mmCIF file of C-alpha atoms in Angstrom:
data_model
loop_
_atom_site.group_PDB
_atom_site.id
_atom_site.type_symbol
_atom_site.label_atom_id
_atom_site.label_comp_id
_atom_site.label_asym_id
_atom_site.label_seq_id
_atom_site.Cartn_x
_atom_site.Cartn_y
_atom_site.Cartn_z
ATOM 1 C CA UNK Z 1 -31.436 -11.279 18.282
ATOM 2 C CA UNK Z 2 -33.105 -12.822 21.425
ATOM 3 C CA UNK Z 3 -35.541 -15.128 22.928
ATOM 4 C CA UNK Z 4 -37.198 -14.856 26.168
ATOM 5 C CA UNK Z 5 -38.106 -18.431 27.446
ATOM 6 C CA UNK Z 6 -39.784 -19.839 30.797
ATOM 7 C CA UNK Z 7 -39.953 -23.267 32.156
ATOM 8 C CA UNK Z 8 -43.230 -24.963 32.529
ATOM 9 C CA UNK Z 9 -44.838 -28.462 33.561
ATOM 10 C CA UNK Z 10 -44.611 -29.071 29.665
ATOM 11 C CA UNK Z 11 -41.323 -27.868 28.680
ATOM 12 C CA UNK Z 12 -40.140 -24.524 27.652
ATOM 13 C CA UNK Z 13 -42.863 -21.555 27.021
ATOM 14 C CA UNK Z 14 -41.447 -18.502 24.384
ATOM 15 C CA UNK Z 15 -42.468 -15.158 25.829
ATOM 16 C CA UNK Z 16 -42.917 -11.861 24.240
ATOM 17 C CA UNK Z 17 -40.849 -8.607 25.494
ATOM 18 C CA UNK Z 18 -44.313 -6.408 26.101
ATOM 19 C CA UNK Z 19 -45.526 -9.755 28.222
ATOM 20 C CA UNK Z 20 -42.839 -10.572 30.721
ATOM 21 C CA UNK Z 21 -43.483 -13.139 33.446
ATOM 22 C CA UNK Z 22 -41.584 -14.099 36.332
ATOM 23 C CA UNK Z 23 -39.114 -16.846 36.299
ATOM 24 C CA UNK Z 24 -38.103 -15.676 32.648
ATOM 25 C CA UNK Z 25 -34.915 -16.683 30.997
ATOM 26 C CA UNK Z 26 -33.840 -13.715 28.547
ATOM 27 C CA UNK Z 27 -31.016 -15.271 26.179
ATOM 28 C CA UNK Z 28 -29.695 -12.099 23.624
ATOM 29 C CA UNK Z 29 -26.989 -12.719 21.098
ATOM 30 C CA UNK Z 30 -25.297 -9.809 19.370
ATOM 31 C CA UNK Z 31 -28.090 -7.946 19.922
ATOM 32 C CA UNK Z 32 -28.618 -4.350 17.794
ATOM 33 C CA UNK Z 33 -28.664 -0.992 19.155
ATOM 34 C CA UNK Z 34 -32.624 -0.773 19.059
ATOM 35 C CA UNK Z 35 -33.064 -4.463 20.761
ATOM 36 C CA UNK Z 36 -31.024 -3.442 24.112
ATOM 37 C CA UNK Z 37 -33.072 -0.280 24.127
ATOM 38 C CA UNK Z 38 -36.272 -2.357 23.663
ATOM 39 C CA UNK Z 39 -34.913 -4.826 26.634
ATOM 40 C CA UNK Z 40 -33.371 -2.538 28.759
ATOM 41 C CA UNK Z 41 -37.252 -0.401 28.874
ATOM 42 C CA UNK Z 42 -38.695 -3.876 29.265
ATOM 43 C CA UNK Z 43 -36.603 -5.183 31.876
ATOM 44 C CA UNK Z 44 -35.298 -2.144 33.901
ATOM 45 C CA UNK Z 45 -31.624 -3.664 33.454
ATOM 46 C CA UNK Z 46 -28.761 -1.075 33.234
ATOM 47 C CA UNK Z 47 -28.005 -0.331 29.967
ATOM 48 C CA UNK Z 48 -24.227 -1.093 30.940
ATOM 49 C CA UNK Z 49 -24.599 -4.317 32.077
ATOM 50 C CA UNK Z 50 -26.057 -5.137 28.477
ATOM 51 C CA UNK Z 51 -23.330 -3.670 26.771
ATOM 52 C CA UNK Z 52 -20.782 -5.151 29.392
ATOM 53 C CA UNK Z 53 -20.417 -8.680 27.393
ATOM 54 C CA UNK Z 54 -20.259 -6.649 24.105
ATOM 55 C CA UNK Z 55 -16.821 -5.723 24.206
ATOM 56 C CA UNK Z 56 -14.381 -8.538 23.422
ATOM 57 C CA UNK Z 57 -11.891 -7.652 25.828
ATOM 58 C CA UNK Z 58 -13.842 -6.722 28.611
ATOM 59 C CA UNK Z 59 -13.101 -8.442 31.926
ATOM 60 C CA UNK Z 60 -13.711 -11.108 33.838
ATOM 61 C CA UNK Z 61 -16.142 -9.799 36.636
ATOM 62 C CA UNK Z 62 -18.698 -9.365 39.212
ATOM 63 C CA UNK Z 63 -20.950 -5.936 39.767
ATOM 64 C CA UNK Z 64 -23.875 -5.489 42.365
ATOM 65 C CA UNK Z 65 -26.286 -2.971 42.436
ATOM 66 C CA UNK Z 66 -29.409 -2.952 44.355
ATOM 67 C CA UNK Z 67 -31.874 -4.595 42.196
ATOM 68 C CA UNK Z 68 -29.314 -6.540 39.536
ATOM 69 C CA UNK Z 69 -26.355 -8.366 39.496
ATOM 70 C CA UNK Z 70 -23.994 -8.671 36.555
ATOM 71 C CA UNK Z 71 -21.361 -11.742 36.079
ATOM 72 C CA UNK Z 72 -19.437 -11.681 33.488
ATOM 73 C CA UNK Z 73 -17.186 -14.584 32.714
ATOM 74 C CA UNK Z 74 -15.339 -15.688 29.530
ATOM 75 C CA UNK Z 75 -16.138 -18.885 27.681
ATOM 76 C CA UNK Z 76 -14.568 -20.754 25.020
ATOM 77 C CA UNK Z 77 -15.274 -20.546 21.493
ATOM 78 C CA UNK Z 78 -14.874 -22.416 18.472
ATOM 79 C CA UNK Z 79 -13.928 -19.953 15.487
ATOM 80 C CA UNK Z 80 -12.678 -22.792 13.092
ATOM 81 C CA UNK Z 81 -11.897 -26.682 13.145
ATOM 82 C CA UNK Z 82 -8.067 -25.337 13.788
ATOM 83 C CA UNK Z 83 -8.623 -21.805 15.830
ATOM 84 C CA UNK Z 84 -9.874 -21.682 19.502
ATOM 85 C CA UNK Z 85 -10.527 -18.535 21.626
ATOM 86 C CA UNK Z 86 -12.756 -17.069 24.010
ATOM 87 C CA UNK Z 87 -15.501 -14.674 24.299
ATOM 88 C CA UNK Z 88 -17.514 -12.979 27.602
ATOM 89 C CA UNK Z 89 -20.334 -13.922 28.709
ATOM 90 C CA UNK Z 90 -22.700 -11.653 30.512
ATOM 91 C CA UNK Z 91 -25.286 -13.309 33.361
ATOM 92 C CA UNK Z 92 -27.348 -10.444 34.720
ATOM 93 C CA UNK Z 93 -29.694 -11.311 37.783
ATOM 94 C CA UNK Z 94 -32.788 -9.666 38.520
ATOM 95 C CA UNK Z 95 -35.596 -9.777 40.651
ATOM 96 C CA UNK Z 96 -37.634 -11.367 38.005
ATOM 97 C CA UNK Z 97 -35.314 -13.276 36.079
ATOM 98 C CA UNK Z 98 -32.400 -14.007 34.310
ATOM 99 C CA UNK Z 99 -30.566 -12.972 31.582
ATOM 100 C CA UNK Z 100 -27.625 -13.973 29.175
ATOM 101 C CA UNK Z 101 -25.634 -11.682 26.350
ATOM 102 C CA UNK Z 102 -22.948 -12.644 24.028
ATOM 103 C CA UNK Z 103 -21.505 -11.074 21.048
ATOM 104 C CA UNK Z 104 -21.586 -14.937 19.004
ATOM 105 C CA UNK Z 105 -23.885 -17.584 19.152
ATOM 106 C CA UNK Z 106 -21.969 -20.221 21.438
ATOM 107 C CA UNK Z 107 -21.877 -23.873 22.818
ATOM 108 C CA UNK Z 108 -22.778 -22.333 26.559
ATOM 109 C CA UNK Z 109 -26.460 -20.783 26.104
ATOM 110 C CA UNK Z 110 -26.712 -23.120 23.327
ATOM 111 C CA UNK Z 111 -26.713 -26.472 25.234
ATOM 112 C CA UNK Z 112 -30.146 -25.243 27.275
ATOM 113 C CA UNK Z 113 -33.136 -25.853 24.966
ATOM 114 C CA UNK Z 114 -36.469 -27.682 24.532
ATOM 115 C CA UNK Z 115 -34.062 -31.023 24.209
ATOM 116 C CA UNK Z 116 -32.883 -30.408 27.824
ATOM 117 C CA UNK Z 117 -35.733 -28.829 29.485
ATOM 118 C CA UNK Z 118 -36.437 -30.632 32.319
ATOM 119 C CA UNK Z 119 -32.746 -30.556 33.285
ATOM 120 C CA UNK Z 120 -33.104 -26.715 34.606
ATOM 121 C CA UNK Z 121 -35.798 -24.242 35.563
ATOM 122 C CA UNK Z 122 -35.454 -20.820 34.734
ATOM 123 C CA UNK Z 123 -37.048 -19.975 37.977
ATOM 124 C CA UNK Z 124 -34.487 -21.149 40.368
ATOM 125 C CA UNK Z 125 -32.304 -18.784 38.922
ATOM 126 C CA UNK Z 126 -29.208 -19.071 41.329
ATOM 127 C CA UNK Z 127 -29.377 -22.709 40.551
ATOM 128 C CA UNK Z 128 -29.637 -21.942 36.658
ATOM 129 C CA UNK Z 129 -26.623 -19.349 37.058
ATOM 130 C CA UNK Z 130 -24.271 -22.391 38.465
ATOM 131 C CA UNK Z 131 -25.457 -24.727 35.615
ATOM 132 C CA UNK Z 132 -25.008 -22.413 33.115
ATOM 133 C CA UNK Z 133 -21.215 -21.843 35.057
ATOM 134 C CA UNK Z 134 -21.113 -25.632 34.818
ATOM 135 C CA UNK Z 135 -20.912 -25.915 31.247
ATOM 136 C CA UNK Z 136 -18.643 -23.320 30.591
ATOM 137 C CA UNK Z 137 -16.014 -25.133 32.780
ATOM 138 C CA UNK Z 138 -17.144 -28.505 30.708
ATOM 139 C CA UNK Z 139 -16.485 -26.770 27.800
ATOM 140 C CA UNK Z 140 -13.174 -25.620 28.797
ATOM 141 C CA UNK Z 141 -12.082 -28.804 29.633
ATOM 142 C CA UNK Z 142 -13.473 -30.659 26.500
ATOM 143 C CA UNK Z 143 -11.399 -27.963 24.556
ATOM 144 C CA UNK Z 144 -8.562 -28.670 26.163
ATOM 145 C CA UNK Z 145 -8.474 -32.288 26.238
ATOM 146 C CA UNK Z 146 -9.423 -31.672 21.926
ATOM 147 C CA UNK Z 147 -6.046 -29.485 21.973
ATOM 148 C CA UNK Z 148 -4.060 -32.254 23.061
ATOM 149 C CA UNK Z 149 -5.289 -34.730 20.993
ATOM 150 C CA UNK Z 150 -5.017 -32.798 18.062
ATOM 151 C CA UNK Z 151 -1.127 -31.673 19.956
ATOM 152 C CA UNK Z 152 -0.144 -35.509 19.813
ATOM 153 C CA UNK Z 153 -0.858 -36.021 16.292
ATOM 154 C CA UNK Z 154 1.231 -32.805 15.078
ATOM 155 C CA UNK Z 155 4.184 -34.292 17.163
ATOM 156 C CA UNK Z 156 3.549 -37.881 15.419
ATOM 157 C CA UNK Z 157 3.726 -35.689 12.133
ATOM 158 C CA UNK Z 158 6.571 -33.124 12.933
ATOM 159 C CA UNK Z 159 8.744 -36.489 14.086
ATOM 160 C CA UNK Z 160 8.920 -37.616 10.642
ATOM 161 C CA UNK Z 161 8.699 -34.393 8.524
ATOM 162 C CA UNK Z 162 8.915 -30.770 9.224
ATOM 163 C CA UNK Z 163 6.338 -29.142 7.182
ATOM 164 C CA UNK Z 164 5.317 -25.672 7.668
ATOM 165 C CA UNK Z 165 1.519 -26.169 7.781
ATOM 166 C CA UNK Z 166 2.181 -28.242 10.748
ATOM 167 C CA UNK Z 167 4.097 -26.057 12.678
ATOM 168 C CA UNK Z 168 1.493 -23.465 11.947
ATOM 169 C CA UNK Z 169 -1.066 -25.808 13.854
ATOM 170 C CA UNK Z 170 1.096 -26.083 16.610
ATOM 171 C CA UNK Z 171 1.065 -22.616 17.193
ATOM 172 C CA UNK Z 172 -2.027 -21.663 16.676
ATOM 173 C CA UNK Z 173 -2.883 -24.403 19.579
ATOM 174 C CA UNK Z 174 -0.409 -22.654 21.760
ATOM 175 C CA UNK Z 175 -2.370 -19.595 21.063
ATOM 176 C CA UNK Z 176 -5.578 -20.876 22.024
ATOM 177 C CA UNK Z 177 -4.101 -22.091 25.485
ATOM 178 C CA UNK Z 178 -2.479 -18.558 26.354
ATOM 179 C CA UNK Z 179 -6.043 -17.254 25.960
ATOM 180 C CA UNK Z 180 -7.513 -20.472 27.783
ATOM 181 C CA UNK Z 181 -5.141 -19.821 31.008
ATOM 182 C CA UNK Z 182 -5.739 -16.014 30.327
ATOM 183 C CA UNK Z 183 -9.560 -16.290 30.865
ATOM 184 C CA UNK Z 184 -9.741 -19.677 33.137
ATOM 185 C CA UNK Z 185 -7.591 -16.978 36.016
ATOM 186 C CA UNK Z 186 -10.069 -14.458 35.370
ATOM 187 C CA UNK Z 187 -12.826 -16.539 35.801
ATOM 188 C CA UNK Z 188 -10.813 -18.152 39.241
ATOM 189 C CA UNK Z 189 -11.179 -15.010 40.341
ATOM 190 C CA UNK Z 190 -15.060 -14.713 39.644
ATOM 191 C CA UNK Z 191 -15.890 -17.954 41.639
ATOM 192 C CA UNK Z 192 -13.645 -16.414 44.807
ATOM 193 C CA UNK Z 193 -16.155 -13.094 44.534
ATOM 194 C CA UNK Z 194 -18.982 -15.443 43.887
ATOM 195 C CA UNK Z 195 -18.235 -17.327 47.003
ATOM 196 C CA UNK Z 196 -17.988 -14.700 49.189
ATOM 197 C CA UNK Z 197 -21.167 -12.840 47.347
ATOM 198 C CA UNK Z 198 -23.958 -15.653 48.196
ATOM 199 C CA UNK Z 199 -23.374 -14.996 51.982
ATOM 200 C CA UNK Z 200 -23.542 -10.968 51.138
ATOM 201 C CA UNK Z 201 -26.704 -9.079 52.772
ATOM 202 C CA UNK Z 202 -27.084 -6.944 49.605
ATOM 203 C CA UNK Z 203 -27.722 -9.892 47.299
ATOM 204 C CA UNK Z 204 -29.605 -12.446 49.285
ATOM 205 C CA UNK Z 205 -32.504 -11.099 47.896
ATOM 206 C CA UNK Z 206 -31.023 -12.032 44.200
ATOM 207 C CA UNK Z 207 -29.129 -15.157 44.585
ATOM 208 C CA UNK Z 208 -30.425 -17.228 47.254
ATOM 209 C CA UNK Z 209 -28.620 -20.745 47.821
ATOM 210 C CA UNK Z 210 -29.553 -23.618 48.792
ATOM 211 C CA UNK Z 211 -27.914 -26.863 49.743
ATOM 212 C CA UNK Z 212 -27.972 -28.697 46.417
ATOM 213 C CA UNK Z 213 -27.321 -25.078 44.833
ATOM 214 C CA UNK Z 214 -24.152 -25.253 47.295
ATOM 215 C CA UNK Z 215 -22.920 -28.941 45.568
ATOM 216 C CA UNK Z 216 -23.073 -27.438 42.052
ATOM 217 C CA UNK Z 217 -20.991 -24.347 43.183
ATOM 218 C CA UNK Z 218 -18.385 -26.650 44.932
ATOM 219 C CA UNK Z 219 -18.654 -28.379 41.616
ATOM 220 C CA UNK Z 220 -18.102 -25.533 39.370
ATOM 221 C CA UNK Z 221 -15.243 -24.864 41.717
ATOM 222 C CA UNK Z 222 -13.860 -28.306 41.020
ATOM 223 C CA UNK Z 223 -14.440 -27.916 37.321
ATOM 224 C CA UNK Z 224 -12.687 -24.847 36.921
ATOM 225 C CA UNK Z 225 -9.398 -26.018 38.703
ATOM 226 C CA UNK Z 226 -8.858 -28.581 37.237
ATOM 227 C CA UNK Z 227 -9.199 -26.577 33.904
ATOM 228 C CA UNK Z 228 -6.694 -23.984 35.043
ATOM 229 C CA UNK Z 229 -4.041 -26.902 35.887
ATOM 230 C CA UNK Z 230 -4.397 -28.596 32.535
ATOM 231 C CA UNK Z 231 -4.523 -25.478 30.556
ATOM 232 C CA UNK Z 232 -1.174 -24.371 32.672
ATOM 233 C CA UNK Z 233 0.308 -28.258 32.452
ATOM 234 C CA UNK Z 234 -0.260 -28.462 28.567
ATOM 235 C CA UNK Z 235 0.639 -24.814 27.939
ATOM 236 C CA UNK Z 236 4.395 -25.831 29.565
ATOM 237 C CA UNK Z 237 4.456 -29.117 27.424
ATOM 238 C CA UNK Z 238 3.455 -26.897 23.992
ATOM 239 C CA UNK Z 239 6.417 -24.207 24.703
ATOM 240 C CA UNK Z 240 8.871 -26.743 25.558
ATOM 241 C CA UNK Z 241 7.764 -28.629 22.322
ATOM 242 C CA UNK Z 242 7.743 -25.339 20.597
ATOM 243 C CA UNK Z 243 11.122 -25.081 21.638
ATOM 244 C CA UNK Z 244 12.672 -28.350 20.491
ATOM 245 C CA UNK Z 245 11.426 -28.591 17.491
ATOM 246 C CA UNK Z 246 12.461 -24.930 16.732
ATOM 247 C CA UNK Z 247 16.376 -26.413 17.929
ATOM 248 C CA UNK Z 248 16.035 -29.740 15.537
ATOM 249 C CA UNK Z 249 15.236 -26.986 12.670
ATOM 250 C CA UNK Z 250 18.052 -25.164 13.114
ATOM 251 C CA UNK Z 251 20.222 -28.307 13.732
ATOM 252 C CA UNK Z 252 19.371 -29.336 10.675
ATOM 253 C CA UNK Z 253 20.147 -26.431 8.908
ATOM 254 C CA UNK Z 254 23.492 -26.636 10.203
ATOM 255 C CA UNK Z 255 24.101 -30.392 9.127
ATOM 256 C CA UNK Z 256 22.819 -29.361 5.990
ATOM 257 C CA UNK Z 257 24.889 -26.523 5.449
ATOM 258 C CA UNK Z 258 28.178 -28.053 7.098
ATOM 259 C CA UNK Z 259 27.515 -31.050 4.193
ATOM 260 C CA UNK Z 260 27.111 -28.046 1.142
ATOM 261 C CA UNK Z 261 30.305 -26.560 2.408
ATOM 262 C CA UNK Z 262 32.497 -30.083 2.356
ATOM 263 C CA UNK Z 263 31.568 -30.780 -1.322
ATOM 264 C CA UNK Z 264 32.275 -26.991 -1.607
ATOM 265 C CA UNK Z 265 35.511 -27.579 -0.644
ATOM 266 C CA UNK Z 266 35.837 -31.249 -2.755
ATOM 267 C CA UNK Z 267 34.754 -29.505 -5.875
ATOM 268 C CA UNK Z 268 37.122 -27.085 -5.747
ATOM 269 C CA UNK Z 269 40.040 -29.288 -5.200
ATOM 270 C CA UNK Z 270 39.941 -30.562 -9.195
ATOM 271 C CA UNK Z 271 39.519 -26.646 -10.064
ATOM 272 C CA UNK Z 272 42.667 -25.925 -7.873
ATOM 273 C CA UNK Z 273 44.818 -28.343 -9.972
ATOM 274 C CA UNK Z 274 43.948 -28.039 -13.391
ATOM 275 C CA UNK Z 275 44.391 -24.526 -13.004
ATOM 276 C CA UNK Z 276 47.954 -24.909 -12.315
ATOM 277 C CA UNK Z 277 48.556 -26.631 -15.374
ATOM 278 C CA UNK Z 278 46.790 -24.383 -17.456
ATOM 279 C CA UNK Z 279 48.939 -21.289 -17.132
ATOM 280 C CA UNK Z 280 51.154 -20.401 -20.163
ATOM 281 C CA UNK Z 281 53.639 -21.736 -18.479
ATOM 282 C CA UNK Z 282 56.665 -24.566 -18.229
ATOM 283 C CA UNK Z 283 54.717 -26.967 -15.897
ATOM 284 C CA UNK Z 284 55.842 -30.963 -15.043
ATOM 285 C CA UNK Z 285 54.532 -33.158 -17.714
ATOM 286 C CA UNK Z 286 54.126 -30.738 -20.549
ATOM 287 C CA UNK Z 287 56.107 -32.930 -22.774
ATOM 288 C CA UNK Z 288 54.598 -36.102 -21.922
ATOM 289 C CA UNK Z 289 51.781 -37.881 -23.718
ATOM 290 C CA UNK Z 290 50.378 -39.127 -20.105
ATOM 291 C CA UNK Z 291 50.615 -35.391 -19.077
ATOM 292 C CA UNK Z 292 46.689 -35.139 -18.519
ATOM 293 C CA UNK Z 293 46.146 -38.851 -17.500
ATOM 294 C CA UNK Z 294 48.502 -37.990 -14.373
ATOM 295 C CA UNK Z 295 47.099 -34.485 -13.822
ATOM 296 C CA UNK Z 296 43.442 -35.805 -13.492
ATOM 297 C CA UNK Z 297 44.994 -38.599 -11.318
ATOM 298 C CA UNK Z 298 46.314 -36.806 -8.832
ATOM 299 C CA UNK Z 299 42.931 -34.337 -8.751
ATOM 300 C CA UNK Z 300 41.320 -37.234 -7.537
ATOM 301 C CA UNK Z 301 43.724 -38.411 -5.020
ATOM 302 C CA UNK Z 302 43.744 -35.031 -3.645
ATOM 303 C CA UNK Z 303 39.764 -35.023 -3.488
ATOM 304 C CA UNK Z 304 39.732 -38.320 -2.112
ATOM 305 C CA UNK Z 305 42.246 -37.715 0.606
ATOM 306 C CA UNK Z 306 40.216 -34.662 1.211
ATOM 307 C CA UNK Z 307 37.092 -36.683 1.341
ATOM 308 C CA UNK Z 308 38.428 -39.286 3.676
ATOM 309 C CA UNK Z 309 39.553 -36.384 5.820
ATOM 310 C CA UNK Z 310 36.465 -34.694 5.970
ATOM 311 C CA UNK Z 311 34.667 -37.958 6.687
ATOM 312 C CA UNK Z 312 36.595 -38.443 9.762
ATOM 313 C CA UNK Z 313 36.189 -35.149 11.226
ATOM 314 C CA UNK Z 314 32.401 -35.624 10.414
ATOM 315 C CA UNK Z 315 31.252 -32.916 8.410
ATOM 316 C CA UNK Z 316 29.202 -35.494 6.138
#
């Protein structure tokens, strides 16, 4: 599936594949076999770089050729109201125009529209790549900031009853940070080669940057570092929570065991002595008609002085 679009005086303009213009914005998502065949004739872009953002664990990175240029960063990804991970994002620069792949639908491409329109141009492309950069680091950040919210609440919750479900929660949120910090230092790394690309010979003619361009890449800078510190800050906070709450289970485990094994130990002390005087036998009190009045009397001392014993040395 994909839509070629092109900013105009009015808006957005849809364009057909067979009737490309310049300044075009070509946005594919999970494309078929036949449609990158169709775009890659119609556009002249490597087959490669197409299939690049296809792959779900492919890298964060940068490749220049002589007429394209492929970034390829990750960005996040809502899978479920509980489940967060990320996905790459393929930005290929051409001479014409630009285009974006992704295996899913996502909140990145999705946020430029007809609603939004006079917020970019899909001619300035290099300024359209940084925006587009902009919003992933946005969305990283929202994400994370969502993540701790929902973090708090679980440890309101796991404070006053351990249930399962929640500690589920909790780690699937600690999963979804490992592959937030995971792609967020990938991407680092794509801003650094970005940096040093827009003064590169070989891709003037591709990215060309101007001095507002250069406040929206210091911004996108900005954006993404202070992603990376919370995702890194939060991720320490979730293991050491992790952590504790995996020591107060198996605390209480102990305290609950330690208590099973000191009534063990009370029950049995009844069982002890009324086994003594039920063996055939002579035994004190066999003759005497308070016989099992003082047998059962002195059970319970015993299991009370137990008890009180016990008590003291705090295994209730």
């Amino acid at each position: 599936m994909y839509k070629i679009l092109k900013s105009t005086d009015n808006g957005l303009d849809e364009l057909e594949l067979d009737n490309l213009e310049k300044g075009y914005w070509l946005d594919i998502v999970a494309p078929s076999e036949e449609e990158l065949q169709e775009i890659a004739a119609a556009t002249k872009i490597q087959m490669d770089f197409l299939s690049a953002a296809l792959d779900e664990e492919e890298k964060s990175r940068i490749e220049v050729e002589e007429d394209q240029i492929l970034i390829l960063v990750d960005i996040p990804f809502l899978r479920s109201n509980k489940d967060y991970d990320t996905l790459p994002l393929g930005i290929i620069i051409t001479a014409t125009g630009i285009a974006t792949i992704c295996l899913e639908p996502n909140g990145v491409t999705a946020d430029f529209g007809s609603h939004n329109s006079r917020l970019f141009s899909t001619f300035k492309k290099t300024r359209f790549l940084f925006q587009i950069l902009y919003k992933s680091a946005t969305l990283y950040l929202k994400y994370i900031r969502i993540i701790i919210r929902r973090t708090d609440e679980l440890e309101i919750h796991l404070r006053q009853s351990m249930e399962n479900n929640e500690l589920f929660n909790l780690l699937d949120l600690q999963k979804s940070l490992t592959y937030f910090s995971t792609s967020l230092r990938s991407n680092s790394i794509v801003m650094e080669r970005l940096l040093r690309l827009r003064n590169a010979t070989q891709s003037q003619h591709l990215i060309k940057v101007y001095e507002e361009d250069e406040d929206l890449l210091d911004d996108v800078i900005i954006e993404y570092k202070q992603a990376v510190e919370m995702v890194e800050m939060y991720s320490h906070i979730l293991n050491s929570m992790m952590e504790v709450f995996a020591s107060i289970i198996s605390n209480n485990l102990n305290l609950v065991m330690k208590f099973l094994a000191s009534i063990t130990i009370l029950l049995a002390i009844p069982t002890l002595v009324s086994s003594f005087w039920g063996m055939n036998v002579a035994v004190p009190f066999e003759d005497s008609p308070y016989g099992f009045t003082v047998v059962v009397v002195l059970a319970f001392v015993v299991a009370i002085g137990s008890a009180l014993w016990l008590w003291k040395r705090r295994m209730f």
